[in-house]
Amino acid sequence: MKKRLAAAMLCLLLLAGCSGRTHTGGRFVVAKITVAQPQDGSITVKAFTDQHKMGQVLNLLRSLGQQFTPPLDPDSLPEESTQILIQFQDGSTRVYQTKSDLYIRTDQSPWQQADRGQLIKLRQLLQELSSDE
């Protein structure tokens, strides 16, 4: 029970940072989201600056559900990973990395196993959204 509570608190702390680092006028401000995603044997890079698009990405990152330590090391899997770079107006950044529609990590923290359905939704959204740059 303590492990679940600790994992839930860690998840909340990590995901609370998704919305930004700078506190401006009662809101945290994200300036840009850049995504590098494997697609058809190459890497597709997209940048989002539109508030609605960024909001969709951030909402899915916030809704990943409780995260657990995976039973294996995702780095050992052959699949390529998707990189999501969030840039804040103060110049700070946060990097999310997803792999195999099951694993996620923030910056250089350890891999976590998340809700597969939500990670699939995130991957599909990132594929569907058109780049703003």
XYZ file of N, CA, C and O in Angstrom:
532
model
N 0.823 -1.191 0.000
C 0.000 0.000 0.000
C 0.869 1.258 0.000
O 0.567 2.214 -0.686
N 1.954 1.223 0.792
C 2.841 2.376 0.850
C 3.510 2.619 -0.496
O 3.700 3.759 -0.898
N 3.860 1.515 -1.197
C 4.483 1.659 -2.514
C 3.513 2.298 -3.499
O 3.905 3.134 -4.299
N 2.258 1.899 -3.450
C 1.253 2.478 -4.350
C 1.051 3.960 -4.063
O 0.967 4.771 -4.977
N 0.991 4.297 -2.794
C 0.825 5.696 -2.416
C 2.040 6.508 -2.846
O 1.903 7.601 -3.392
N 3.226 5.966 -2.633
C 4.445 6.663 -3.042
C 4.492 6.824 -4.558
O 4.854 7.882 -5.068
N 4.108 5.773 -5.289
C 4.088 5.852 -6.752
C 3.065 6.883 -7.223
O 3.325 7.650 -8.154
N 1.916 6.928 -6.573
C 0.892 7.908 -6.948
C 1.374 9.327 -6.671
O 1.161 10.227 -7.488
N 2.027 9.520 -5.538
C 2.541 10.850 -5.220
C 3.636 11.262 -6.205
O 3.659 12.406 -6.660
N 4.521 10.326 -6.555
C 5.572 10.612 -7.525
C 4.964 10.979 -8.866
O 5.373 11.948 -9.501
N 3.954 10.227 -9.262
C 3.264 10.507 -10.526
C 2.648 11.902 -10.507
O 2.796 12.660 -11.465
N 1.986 12.247 -9.435
C 1.374 13.566 -9.331
C 2.418 14.674 -9.363
O 2.219 15.698 -10.019
N 3.525 14.463 -8.674
C 4.586 15.473 -8.677
C 5.189 15.637 -10.066
O 5.426 16.753 -10.519
N 5.443 14.524 -10.752
C 6.018 14.600 -12.097
C 5.051 15.227 -13.075
O 5.428 16.066 -13.890
N 3.796 14.815 -13.016
C 2.824 15.326 -13.975
C 2.399 16.751 -13.665
O 1.976 17.474 -14.563
N 2.538 17.187 -12.437
C 2.222 18.580 -12.119
C 3.151 19.522 -12.862
O 2.769 20.629 -13.225
N 4.359 19.068 -13.133
C 5.316 19.882 -13.875
C 5.040 19.938 -15.358
O 5.640 20.721 -16.079
N 4.127 19.118 -15.869
C 3.836 19.103 -17.309
C 3.323 20.438 -17.798
O 3.525 20.802 -18.945
N 2.626 21.155 -16.966
C 1.998 22.381 -17.441
C 2.950 23.568 -17.457
O 2.617 24.605 -17.986
N 4.110 23.444 -16.910
C 5.053 24.547 -17.021
C 5.923 24.735 -15.814
O 5.762 24.073 -14.812
N 6.830 25.680 -15.951
C 7.739 26.007 -14.863
C 7.564 27.453 -14.424
O 7.859 27.794 -13.317
N 7.147 28.294 -15.334
C 7.032 29.711 -15.026
C 5.614 30.015 -14.581
O 4.661 29.620 -15.226
N 5.487 30.751 -13.503
C 4.180 31.137 -13.004
C 3.933 32.578 -13.431
O 4.594 33.488 -12.978
N 2.990 32.750 -14.372
C 2.730 34.065 -14.926
C 1.234 34.343 -14.878
O 0.458 33.667 -15.532
N 0.837 35.319 -14.112
C -0.568 35.701 -14.063
C -1.503 34.590 -13.655
O -2.591 34.462 -14.193
N -1.094 33.739 -12.725
C -1.964 32.671 -12.257
C -1.916 31.421 -13.120
O -2.626 30.479 -12.859
N -1.101 31.408 -14.182
C -1.031 30.241 -15.068
C 0.424 29.870 -15.325
O 1.294 30.711 -15.358
N 0.648 28.572 -15.516
C 1.963 28.094 -15.933
C 1.991 28.160 -17.451
O 1.016 27.837 -18.112
N 3.125 28.558 -18.038
C 3.154 28.834 -19.460
C 4.143 27.931 -20.206
O 5.337 27.942 -19.922
N 3.619 27.183 -21.150
C 4.426 26.375 -22.058
C 4.549 27.165 -23.344
O 3.561 27.647 -23.891
N 5.770 27.310 -23.841
C 6.002 28.092 -25.048
C 5.970 27.230 -26.312
O 5.499 27.677 -27.361
N 6.465 25.983 -26.208
C 6.593 25.163 -27.409
C 6.755 23.699 -27.006
O 7.367 23.395 -25.988
N 6.222 22.820 -27.842
C 6.425 21.384 -27.673
C 7.003 20.857 -28.978
O 6.440 21.082 -30.045
N 8.146 20.178 -28.879
C 8.783 19.580 -30.043
C 8.787 18.068 -29.862
O 9.152 17.569 -28.793
N 8.380 17.361 -30.909
C 8.260 15.907 -30.845
C 9.130 15.272 -31.920
O 9.051 15.665 -33.089
N 9.939 14.306 -31.532
C 10.706 13.484 -32.471
C 10.164 12.072 -32.350
O 10.286 11.436 -31.299
N 9.518 11.600 -33.420
C 8.781 10.345 -33.360
C 9.184 9.441 -34.521
O 9.202 9.878 -35.675
N 9.501 8.157 -34.241
C 9.820 7.240 -35.331
C 8.577 6.981 -36.181
O 7.473 6.816 -35.653
N 8.768 6.996 -37.499
C 7.641 6.757 -38.395
C 8.169 6.236 -39.727
O 8.955 6.909 -40.394
N 7.758 5.042 -40.099
C 8.138 4.426 -41.364
C 9.653 4.374 -41.565
O 10.171 4.711 -42.631
N 10.392 3.991 -40.551
C 11.829 3.834 -40.660
C 12.647 5.105 -40.541
O 13.869 5.074 -40.662
N 12.004 6.235 -40.340
C 12.732 7.490 -40.160
C 12.174 8.210 -38.936
O 11.234 7.752 -38.311
N 12.767 9.345 -38.624
C 12.314 10.139 -37.477
C 11.600 11.378 -38.005
O 12.149 12.132 -38.805
N 10.370 11.576 -37.557
C 9.588 12.756 -37.909
C 9.661 13.741 -36.754
O 9.421 13.367 -35.609
N 9.999 14.987 -37.063
C 10.080 16.028 -36.038
C 8.977 17.044 -36.297
O 8.822 17.535 -37.413
N 8.203 17.330 -35.251
C 7.126 18.317 -35.326
C 7.269 19.282 -34.168
O 7.717 18.901 -33.084
N 6.863 20.521 -34.399
C 6.878 21.532 -33.341
C 5.480 22.120 -33.221
O 4.854 22.451 -34.226
N 5.016 22.242 -31.996
C 3.693 22.796 -31.732
C 3.814 24.060 -30.894
O 4.452 24.050 -29.844
N 3.204 25.130 -31.375
C 3.143 26.386 -30.618
C 1.697 26.829 -30.423
O 1.433 27.717 -29.628
N 0.777 26.203 -31.117
C -0.644 26.495 -30.985
C -1.129 26.038 -29.604
O -0.895 24.892 -29.209
N -1.785 26.930 -28.874
C -2.218 26.638 -27.504
C -3.134 25.414 -27.435
O -3.026 24.608 -26.514
N -4.036 25.277 -28.404
C -4.972 24.152 -28.394
C -4.223 22.827 -28.575
O -4.473 21.856 -27.857
N -3.311 22.784 -29.540
C -2.539 21.560 -29.781
C -1.681 21.212 -28.560
O -1.632 20.051 -28.140
N -1.005 22.217 -28.014
C -0.172 21.954 -26.838
C -1.027 21.471 -25.670
O -0.626 20.572 -24.933
N -2.213 22.050 -25.525
C -3.123 21.631 -24.460
C -3.532 20.175 -24.600
O -3.613 19.442 -23.609
N -3.780 19.731 -25.833
C -4.149 18.331 -26.067
C -3.013 17.399 -25.643
O -3.252 16.381 -24.980
N -1.786 17.741 -26.020
C -0.632 16.913 -25.669
C -0.443 16.888 -24.151
O -0.281 15.823 -23.546
N -0.496 18.052 -23.529
C -0.299 18.133 -22.083
C -1.386 17.385 -21.324
O -1.112 16.712 -20.321
N -2.630 17.479 -21.789
C -3.720 16.760 -21.118
C -3.508 15.251 -21.172
O -3.780 14.547 -20.189
N -3.032 14.739 -22.308
C -2.763 13.301 -22.380
C -1.586 12.914 -21.489
O -1.613 11.853 -20.860
N -0.575 13.749 -21.419
C 0.543 13.451 -20.515
C 0.070 13.414 -19.064
O 0.548 12.611 -18.266
N -0.874 14.278 -18.725
C -1.397 14.316 -17.346
C -2.291 13.124 -17.032
O -2.508 12.809 -15.867
N -2.847 12.477 -18.055
C -3.838 11.418 -17.819
C -3.267 10.022 -18.017
O -4.008 9.097 -18.333
N -1.979 9.848 -17.802
C -1.353 8.545 -18.034
C -1.673 7.517 -16.969
O -1.357 6.353 -17.119
N -2.290 7.918 -15.893
C -2.641 6.977 -14.838
C -1.468 6.688 -13.932
O -0.373 7.224 -14.094
N -1.702 5.808 -12.977
C -0.666 5.450 -12.019
C 0.467 4.739 -12.750
O 0.231 3.897 -13.609
N 1.685 5.061 -12.396
C 2.844 4.483 -13.062
C 3.594 3.569 -12.106
O 3.656 3.827 -10.910
N 4.153 2.497 -12.682
C 4.839 1.482 -11.887
C 6.229 1.233 -12.451
O 6.472 1.437 -13.638
N 7.114 0.725 -11.625
C 8.427 0.305 -12.094
C 8.224 -0.922 -12.973
O 7.577 -1.883 -12.555
N 8.757 -0.912 -14.208
C 8.527 -2.039 -15.113
C 9.320 -3.274 -14.703
O 10.379 -3.161 -14.074
N 8.823 -4.464 -15.103
C 9.521 -5.704 -14.752
C 10.784 -5.926 -15.586
O 11.582 -6.793 -15.261
N 10.975 -5.153 -16.658
C 12.170 -5.272 -17.488
C 12.684 -3.889 -17.838
O 12.000 -2.897 -17.634
N 13.898 -3.829 -18.364
C 14.487 -2.552 -18.740
C 14.047 -2.190 -20.150
O 14.444 -2.859 -21.111
N 13.213 -1.154 -20.321
C 12.748 -0.774 -21.655
C 13.871 -0.409 -22.626
O 13.696 -0.500 -23.838
N 15.043 -0.021 -22.117
C 16.168 0.272 -23.001
C 16.610 -0.963 -23.774
O 17.239 -0.848 -24.827
N 16.287 -2.146 -23.260
C 16.681 -3.385 -23.932
C 15.729 -3.747 -25.072
O 16.014 -4.658 -25.849
N 14.611 -3.056 -25.192
C 13.649 -3.339 -26.255
C 14.117 -2.741 -27.581
O 14.712 -1.662 -27.603
N 13.827 -3.418 -28.694
C 14.307 -2.942 -29.995
C 13.552 -1.727 -30.541
O 14.042 -1.065 -31.452
N 12.383 -1.430 -30.007
C 11.592 -0.322 -30.515
C 12.294 1.017 -30.294
O 13.003 1.205 -29.323
N 12.064 1.932 -31.228
C 12.575 3.297 -31.089
C 11.681 4.031 -30.103
O 10.517 3.697 -29.923
N 12.218 5.075 -29.501
C 11.422 5.842 -28.547
C 11.017 7.184 -29.145
O 11.660 7.704 -30.047
N 9.923 7.701 -28.629
C 9.436 9.021 -29.005
C 9.915 10.012 -27.957
O 9.812 9.746 -26.756
N 10.444 11.152 -28.411
C 10.918 12.203 -27.514
C 9.949 13.376 -27.579
O 9.620 13.838 -28.671
N 9.511 13.862 -26.433
C 8.632 15.027 -26.353
C 9.357 16.072 -25.509
O 9.535 15.884 -24.304
N 9.780 17.159 -26.149
C 10.501 18.233 -25.472
C 9.532 19.382 -25.216
O 8.966 19.943 -26.150
N 9.339 19.713 -23.957
C 8.468 20.816 -23.580
C 9.354 21.982 -23.168
O 10.194 21.842 -22.271
N 9.173 23.111 -23.855
C 9.949 24.315 -23.561
C 9.029 25.330 -22.898
O 7.943 25.614 -23.409
N 9.498 25.877 -21.785
C 8.721 26.841 -21.037
C 9.189 28.247 -21.360
O 10.299 28.440 -21.859
N 8.353 29.225 -21.082
C 8.695 30.605 -21.415
C 9.934 31.107 -20.688
O 10.608 32.003 -21.173
N 10.254 30.533 -19.551
C 11.454 30.969 -18.831
C 12.724 30.326 -19.377
O 13.807 30.545 -18.866
N 12.590 29.505 -20.433
C 13.742 28.864 -21.051
C 14.031 27.468 -20.532
O 14.857 26.751 -21.095
N 13.389 27.055 -19.472
C 13.606 25.714 -18.941
C 12.895 24.692 -19.832
O 12.020 25.038 -20.622
N 13.283 23.440 -19.684
C 12.705 22.373 -20.503
C 12.406 21.147 -19.664
O 12.935 20.982 -18.556
N 11.596 20.295 -20.223
C 11.319 18.973 -19.655
C 11.209 18.027 -20.847
O 10.582 18.361 -21.838
N 11.835 16.864 -20.722
C 11.799 15.879 -21.798
C 11.050 14.642 -21.319
O 11.372 14.083 -20.269
N 10.069 14.232 -22.120
C 9.371 12.976 -21.895
C 9.820 12.028 -22.990
O 9.994 12.428 -24.135
N 10.008 10.779 -22.622
C 10.397 9.765 -23.587
C 9.444 8.594 -23.410
O 9.229 8.135 -22.286
N 8.835 8.135 -24.512
C 7.950 6.985 -24.449
C 8.529 5.868 -25.302
O 9.246 6.119 -26.262
N 8.188 4.645 -24.938
C 8.701 3.495 -25.678
C 7.695 2.361 -25.606
O 7.136 2.090 -24.540
N 7.461 1.737 -26.748
C 6.674 0.507 -26.831
C 5.222 0.683 -26.339
O 4.613 -0.270 -25.888
N 4.693 1.890 -26.424
C 3.315 2.181 -25.994
C 3.014 1.687 -24.573
O 1.877 1.408 -24.235
N 4.044 1.575 -23.760
C 3.839 1.084 -22.402
C 4.718 1.786 -21.375
O 4.384 1.814 -20.197
N 5.818 2.380 -21.820
C 6.784 2.941 -20.881
C 6.995 4.428 -21.129
O 6.937 4.901 -22.253
N 7.268 5.145 -20.037
C 7.528 6.577 -20.127
C 8.543 6.958 -19.056
O 8.616 6.321 -17.998
N 9.319 7.972 -19.365
C 10.190 8.555 -18.343
C 10.276 10.050 -18.586
O 10.061 10.540 -19.688
N 10.594 10.759 -17.513
C 10.718 12.205 -17.556
C 12.170 12.562 -17.331
O 12.778 12.093 -16.369
N 12.709 13.396 -18.234
C 14.112 13.775 -18.191
C 14.947 12.492 -18.104
O 14.794 11.624 -18.939
N 15.786 12.352 -17.119
C 16.620 11.141 -17.004
C 16.168 10.234 -15.862
O 16.931 9.382 -15.402
N 14.919 10.395 -15.420
C 14.415 9.543 -14.340
C 14.242 8.103 -14.850
O 14.240 7.869 -16.056
N 14.082 7.150 -13.955
C 13.911 5.757 -14.379
C 12.620 5.578 -15.190
O 11.657 6.324 -15.032
N 12.625 4.581 -16.047
C 11.436 4.244 -16.826
C 10.305 3.845 -15.894
O 10.535 3.233 -14.856
N 9.076 4.180 -16.299
C 7.879 3.781 -15.578
C 6.911 3.127 -16.561
O 6.852 3.500 -17.728
N 6.173 2.158 -16.067
C 5.141 1.533 -16.880
C 3.854 2.312 -16.657
O 3.457 2.555 -15.526
N 3.206 2.731 -17.754
C 1.994 3.549 -17.653
C 0.840 2.851 -18.361
O 0.982 1.753 -18.905
N -0.297 3.494 -18.374
C -1.499 2.964 -19.017
C -1.280 2.888 -20.534
O -1.096 3.901 -21.192
N -1.307 1.674 -21.085
C -1.063 1.458 -22.511
C -2.061 2.222 -23.375
O -1.680 2.833 -24.377
N -3.316 2.218 -23.001
C -4.344 2.913 -23.785
C -4.063 4.407 -23.907
O -4.210 4.999 -24.984
N -3.631 5.019 -22.816
C -3.338 6.458 -22.838
C -2.084 6.753 -23.666
O -2.031 7.746 -24.382
N -1.076 5.895 -23.570
C 0.130 6.105 -24.374
C -0.157 5.909 -25.865
O 0.406 6.604 -26.708
N -1.045 4.990 -26.193
C -1.442 4.808 -27.596
C -2.190 6.048 -28.084
O -1.938 6.541 -29.190
N -3.083 6.585 -27.257
C -3.786 7.823 -27.621
C -2.800 8.962 -27.844
O -2.947 9.746 -28.780
N -1.789 9.061 -26.976
C -0.782 10.105 -27.111
C -0.018 9.941 -28.427
O 0.160 10.898 -29.169
N 0.422 8.712 -28.723
C 1.150 8.455 -29.972
C 0.304 8.818 -31.192
O 0.763 9.480 -32.122
N -0.971 8.407 -31.174
C -1.860 8.698 -32.293
C -2.077 10.211 -32.449
O -2.060 10.731 -33.568
N -2.260 10.911 -31.344
C -2.440 12.356 -31.400
C -1.203 13.027 -31.998
O -1.316 13.888 -32.871
N -0.033 12.604 -31.560
C 1.210 13.195 -32.064
C 1.385 12.931 -33.555
O 1.945 13.755 -34.282
N 0.899 11.794 -34.027
C 0.968 11.485 -35.453
C -0.026 12.319 -36.259
O 0.245 12.746 -37.368
N -1.202 12.563 -35.681
C -2.271 13.256 -36.390
C -2.083 14.770 -36.451
O -2.439 15.396 -37.445
N -1.543 15.347 -35.386
C -1.410 16.805 -35.349
C -0.383 17.283 -36.397
O 0.671 16.677 -36.553
N -0.716 18.367 -37.069
C 0.231 18.930 -38.028
C 1.150 19.897 -37.285
O 0.762 20.554 -36.316
N 2.378 19.971 -37.763
C 3.383 20.835 -37.153
C 3.030 22.313 -37.385
O 2.485 22.668 -38.412
N 3.343 23.144 -36.407
C 3.107 24.587 -36.529
C 4.306 25.302 -37.129
O 4.231 26.482 -37.428
N 5.404 24.617 -37.275
C 6.625 25.247 -37.828
C 7.154 24.449 -38.988
O 6.999 23.309 -39.135
